[in-house]
């Protein structure tokens, strides 16, 4: 995280303090109850955070630290976050969840490795009186709320960007390869559906893969197979669901001797991907504002424990259905396409990266060429 982002978080801490003070004035709602009329807990709370994996950089680099700071700032530094990362292992995550139940944390924020398999654990937490908020991936079972991005939109943005880049000369016989995410992640299905809604009828999907554990090396192996079967020269573009896999896809293309790379999509605005975009190796990524997602999740968790129902409702105005539950209170954060043209207005403006993080010696010339300094 850049020093500027740290400063930005510090500023938002100051703003939050003001709103907490205002809330303390006892603003009444329509039913006459105060926003913080019956807090069930004070600031001395423990929030459990379960994140799914480490092969993609976002979780340790952004989600966890941003979430932790926000919980601390909302609780005058008295609240603490207990964090466990499952390393893409669903059984490991189930036992991490069980441990948090035994430790009697106050609330659990869960980004599931296997959204279906974790449902029993979610139910156990609920039975133990611990609310569960699904984070980024919609876990099954009796969750209290869900915070994510508009994941179908992520796929649409990826698909539309590819078509725009391929341009008018595109023919339905032109072949693309689809590298989708893990089948245990419901987001992967939504990304794929969103992308297909744009691509269907416009190109031929020559090969389509679901990628075990979202691992870049698995995407690389699948891409190597696709190249063998379809022929590198016949692939006009690659839909890769995220940046980690885009990296694997590009490695496979380069290993097959491709120098003029076809457009490859991604998602997450990983630093390596932003650099590949500048260098012309990856066409686009999708920028999803981690602060918006992680800070809203922290606010939801703290409001839930402290019984601040009005704040909680304001944070969860959307509704979604999971395979097990209907009308789950939710917040879906919008996303934008990230290409060479808007690096400054997205990841740099939001203090995700400093220009100096991106424009290292290797990328200096490419950065100057697009006026990034
Ligand atoms: C997230 C993506 C991430 C992928 C792999 C998805 O659920 O929404 O941002 O790249 O998982 O971890």
PDB file of C-alpha atoms in Angstrom, residues 185-299:
ATOM      1  CA  UNK A 185     -16.216 -19.634  -6.560  1.00  0.00           C
ATOM      2  CA  UNK A 186     -19.658 -18.305  -7.548  1.00  0.00           C
ATOM      3  CA  UNK A 187     -18.015 -15.110  -8.825  1.00  0.00           C
ATOM      4  CA  UNK A 188     -16.262 -17.138 -11.533  1.00  0.00           C
ATOM      5  CA  UNK A 189     -19.668 -18.187 -12.888  1.00  0.00           C
ATOM      6  CA  UNK A 190     -20.858 -14.582 -12.904  1.00  0.00           C
ATOM      7  CA  UNK A 191     -17.716 -13.289 -14.624  1.00  0.00           C
ATOM      8  CA  UNK A 192     -18.129 -15.980 -17.268  1.00  0.00           C
ATOM      9  CA  UNK A 193     -21.860 -15.278 -17.769  1.00  0.00           C
ATOM     10  CA  UNK A 194     -21.199 -11.532 -18.061  1.00  0.00           C
ATOM     11  CA  UNK A 195     -18.407 -12.083 -20.586  1.00  0.00           C
ATOM     12  CA  UNK A 196     -20.443 -14.578 -22.624  1.00  0.00           C
ATOM     13  CA  UNK A 197     -23.367 -12.146 -22.797  1.00  0.00           C
ATOM     14  CA  UNK A 198     -21.035  -9.885 -24.791  1.00  0.00           C
ATOM     15  CA  UNK A 199     -19.025 -12.458 -26.754  1.00  0.00           C
ATOM     16  CA  UNK A 200     -21.717 -14.925 -27.852  1.00  0.00           C
ATOM     17  CA  UNK A 201     -22.571 -14.652 -31.514  1.00  0.00           C
ATOM     18  CA  UNK A 202     -19.560 -12.422 -32.179  1.00  0.00           C
ATOM     19  CA  UNK A 203     -16.629 -14.864 -31.946  1.00  0.00           C
ATOM     20  CA  UNK A 204     -16.007 -18.606 -31.673  1.00  0.00           C
ATOM     21  CA  UNK A 205     -15.031 -19.833 -28.222  1.00  0.00           C
ATOM     22  CA  UNK A 206     -12.469 -22.396 -29.408  1.00  0.00           C
ATOM     23  CA  UNK A 207     -11.532 -23.591 -25.895  1.00  0.00           C
ATOM     24  CA  UNK A 208     -12.957 -22.786 -22.488  1.00  0.00           C
ATOM     25  CA  UNK A 209     -11.436 -23.809 -19.139  1.00  0.00           C
ATOM     26  CA  UNK A 210     -12.421 -23.596 -15.485  1.00  0.00           C
ATOM     27  CA  UNK A 211      -9.207 -23.038 -13.562  1.00  0.00           C
ATOM     28  CA  UNK A 212      -8.590 -25.020 -10.400  1.00  0.00           C
ATOM     29  CA  UNK A 213      -7.962 -22.743  -7.398  1.00  0.00           C
ATOM     30  CA  UNK A 214      -7.590 -19.693  -9.669  1.00  0.00           C
ATOM     31  CA  UNK A 215      -3.874 -20.577  -9.905  1.00  0.00           C
ATOM     32  CA  UNK A 216      -1.791 -18.796 -12.565  1.00  0.00           C
ATOM     33  CA  UNK A 217       0.241 -21.958 -13.210  1.00  0.00           C
ATOM     34  CA  UNK A 218      -2.950 -23.929 -13.927  1.00  0.00           C
ATOM     35  CA  UNK A 219      -4.030 -21.248 -16.395  1.00  0.00           C
ATOM     36  CA  UNK A 220      -0.594 -21.442 -18.019  1.00  0.00           C
ATOM     37  CA  UNK A 221      -0.861 -25.228 -18.414  1.00  0.00           C
ATOM     38  CA  UNK A 222      -4.374 -24.931 -19.892  1.00  0.00           C
ATOM     39  CA  UNK A 223      -3.232 -22.203 -22.278  1.00  0.00           C
ATOM     40  CA  UNK A 224      -0.319 -24.365 -23.420  1.00  0.00           C
ATOM     41  CA  UNK A 225      -2.837 -27.100 -24.243  1.00  0.00           C
ATOM     42  CA  UNK A 226      -5.113 -24.626 -26.069  1.00  0.00           C
ATOM     43  CA  UNK A 227      -2.185 -23.391 -28.158  1.00  0.00           C
ATOM     44  CA  UNK A 228      -1.291 -26.977 -29.090  1.00  0.00           C
ATOM     45  CA  UNK A 229      -4.849 -27.745 -30.140  1.00  0.00           C
ATOM     46  CA  UNK A 230      -5.950 -24.486 -31.765  1.00  0.00           C
ATOM     47  CA  UNK A 231      -2.600 -23.104 -32.970  1.00  0.00           C
ATOM     48  CA  UNK A 232      -1.198 -19.836 -31.595  1.00  0.00           C
ATOM     49  CA  UNK A 233      -1.672 -18.088 -34.937  1.00  0.00           C
ATOM     50  CA  UNK A 234      -5.413 -18.863 -34.876  1.00  0.00           C
ATOM     51  CA  UNK A 235      -6.125 -17.311 -31.472  1.00  0.00           C
ATOM     52  CA  UNK A 236      -7.286 -13.703 -31.896  1.00  0.00           C
ATOM     53  CA  UNK A 237      -7.796 -12.975 -28.195  1.00  0.00           C
ATOM     54  CA  UNK A 238      -7.825 -14.564 -24.738  1.00  0.00           C
ATOM     55  CA  UNK A 239     -10.446 -13.922 -22.102  1.00  0.00           C
ATOM     56  CA  UNK A 240      -8.609 -14.427 -18.798  1.00  0.00           C
ATOM     57  CA  UNK A 241     -10.847 -13.870 -15.780  1.00  0.00           C
ATOM     58  CA  UNK A 242      -8.157 -12.265 -13.608  1.00  0.00           C
ATOM     59  CA  UNK A 243      -4.678 -10.793 -13.733  1.00  0.00           C
ATOM     60  CA  UNK A 244      -2.884 -13.729 -12.131  1.00  0.00           C
ATOM     61  CA  UNK A 245      -4.205 -16.016 -14.851  1.00  0.00           C
ATOM     62  CA  UNK A 246      -3.538 -13.404 -17.546  1.00  0.00           C
ATOM     63  CA  UNK A 247       0.103 -13.622 -16.435  1.00  0.00           C
ATOM     64  CA  UNK A 248       0.047 -17.419 -16.903  1.00  0.00           C
ATOM     65  CA  UNK A 249      -1.648 -17.101 -20.306  1.00  0.00           C
ATOM     66  CA  UNK A 250       0.929 -14.575 -21.526  1.00  0.00           C
ATOM     67  CA  UNK A 251       3.797 -16.810 -20.346  1.00  0.00           C
ATOM     68  CA  UNK A 252       2.316 -19.728 -22.333  1.00  0.00           C
ATOM     69  CA  UNK A 253       1.939 -17.561 -25.463  1.00  0.00           C
ATOM     70  CA  UNK A 254       5.513 -16.278 -25.139  1.00  0.00           C
ATOM     71  CA  UNK A 255       6.830 -19.800 -24.581  1.00  0.00           C
ATOM     72  CA  UNK A 256       5.114 -20.782 -27.860  1.00  0.00           C
ATOM     73  CA  UNK A 257       7.111 -18.048 -29.594  1.00  0.00           C
ATOM     74  CA  UNK A 258       4.318 -15.480 -29.954  1.00  0.00           C
ATOM     75  CA  UNK A 259       5.808 -11.980 -30.035  1.00  0.00           C
ATOM     76  CA  UNK A 260       2.801 -10.032 -31.294  1.00  0.00           C
ATOM     77  CA  UNK A 261       0.503 -10.915 -28.396  1.00  0.00           C
ATOM     78  CA  UNK A 262      -3.275 -11.041 -28.904  1.00  0.00           C
ATOM     79  CA  UNK A 263      -5.411  -8.942 -26.525  1.00  0.00           C
ATOM     80  CA  UNK A 264      -5.653 -10.615 -23.109  1.00  0.00           C
ATOM     81  CA  UNK A 265      -8.082  -9.474 -20.396  1.00  0.00           C
ATOM     82  CA  UNK A 266      -7.707  -9.567 -16.632  1.00  0.00           C
ATOM     83  CA  UNK A 267      -9.123  -8.209 -13.394  1.00  0.00           C
ATOM     84  CA  UNK A 268      -7.825  -6.908 -10.030  1.00  0.00           C
ATOM     85  CA  UNK A 269      -5.370  -4.222 -11.169  1.00  0.00           C
ATOM     86  CA  UNK A 270      -2.446  -6.211  -9.760  1.00  0.00           C
ATOM     87  CA  UNK A 271       0.785  -4.230  -9.991  1.00  0.00           C
ATOM     88  CA  UNK A 272       2.382  -6.751 -12.394  1.00  0.00           C
ATOM     89  CA  UNK A 273      -0.705  -6.498 -14.620  1.00  0.00           C
ATOM     90  CA  UNK A 274      -0.665  -2.701 -14.658  1.00  0.00           C
ATOM     91  CA  UNK A 275       2.977  -2.947 -15.748  1.00  0.00           C
ATOM     92  CA  UNK A 276       2.107  -5.498 -18.441  1.00  0.00           C
ATOM     93  CA  UNK A 277      -0.639  -3.162 -19.683  1.00  0.00           C
ATOM     94  CA  UNK A 278       1.842  -0.310 -19.968  1.00  0.00           C
ATOM     95  CA  UNK A 279       4.289  -2.578 -21.775  1.00  0.00           C
ATOM     96  CA  UNK A 280       1.549  -3.674 -24.210  1.00  0.00           C
ATOM     97  CA  UNK A 281       1.576  -7.323 -23.099  1.00  0.00           C
ATOM     98  CA  UNK A 282      -1.854  -7.380 -21.441  1.00  0.00           C
ATOM     99  CA  UNK A 283      -4.722  -5.440 -22.957  1.00  0.00           C
ATOM    100  CA  UNK A 284      -6.836  -4.612 -19.925  1.00  0.00           C
ATOM    101  CA  UNK A 285      -7.718  -5.314 -16.318  1.00  0.00           C
ATOM    102  CA  UNK A 286     -10.783  -4.437 -14.264  1.00  0.00           C
ATOM    103  CA  UNK A 287     -10.207  -1.975 -11.472  1.00  0.00           C
ATOM    104  CA  UNK A 288     -12.251  -2.796  -8.416  1.00  0.00           C
ATOM    105  CA  UNK A 289     -11.863  -0.300  -5.582  1.00  0.00           C
ATOM    106  CA  UNK A 290     -10.505  -2.361  -2.688  1.00  0.00           C
ATOM    107  CA  UNK A 291     -10.980   0.500  -0.210  1.00  0.00           C
ATOM    108  CA  UNK A 292     -14.668   0.734  -1.127  1.00  0.00           C
ATOM    109  CA  UNK A 293     -15.226  -2.983  -0.629  1.00  0.00           C
ATOM    110  CA  UNK A 294     -13.036  -3.597   2.424  1.00  0.00           C
ATOM    111  CA  UNK A 295     -14.030  -0.422   4.269  1.00  0.00           C
ATOM    112  CA  UNK A 296     -17.740  -1.053   3.696  1.00  0.00           C
ATOM    113  CA  UNK A 297     -17.255  -4.628   4.967  1.00  0.00           C
ATOM    114  CA  UNK A 298     -15.578  -3.297   8.113  1.00  0.00           C
ATOM    115  CA  UNK A 299     -18.406  -0.799   8.631  1.00  0.00           C
TER     116      UNK A 299
END
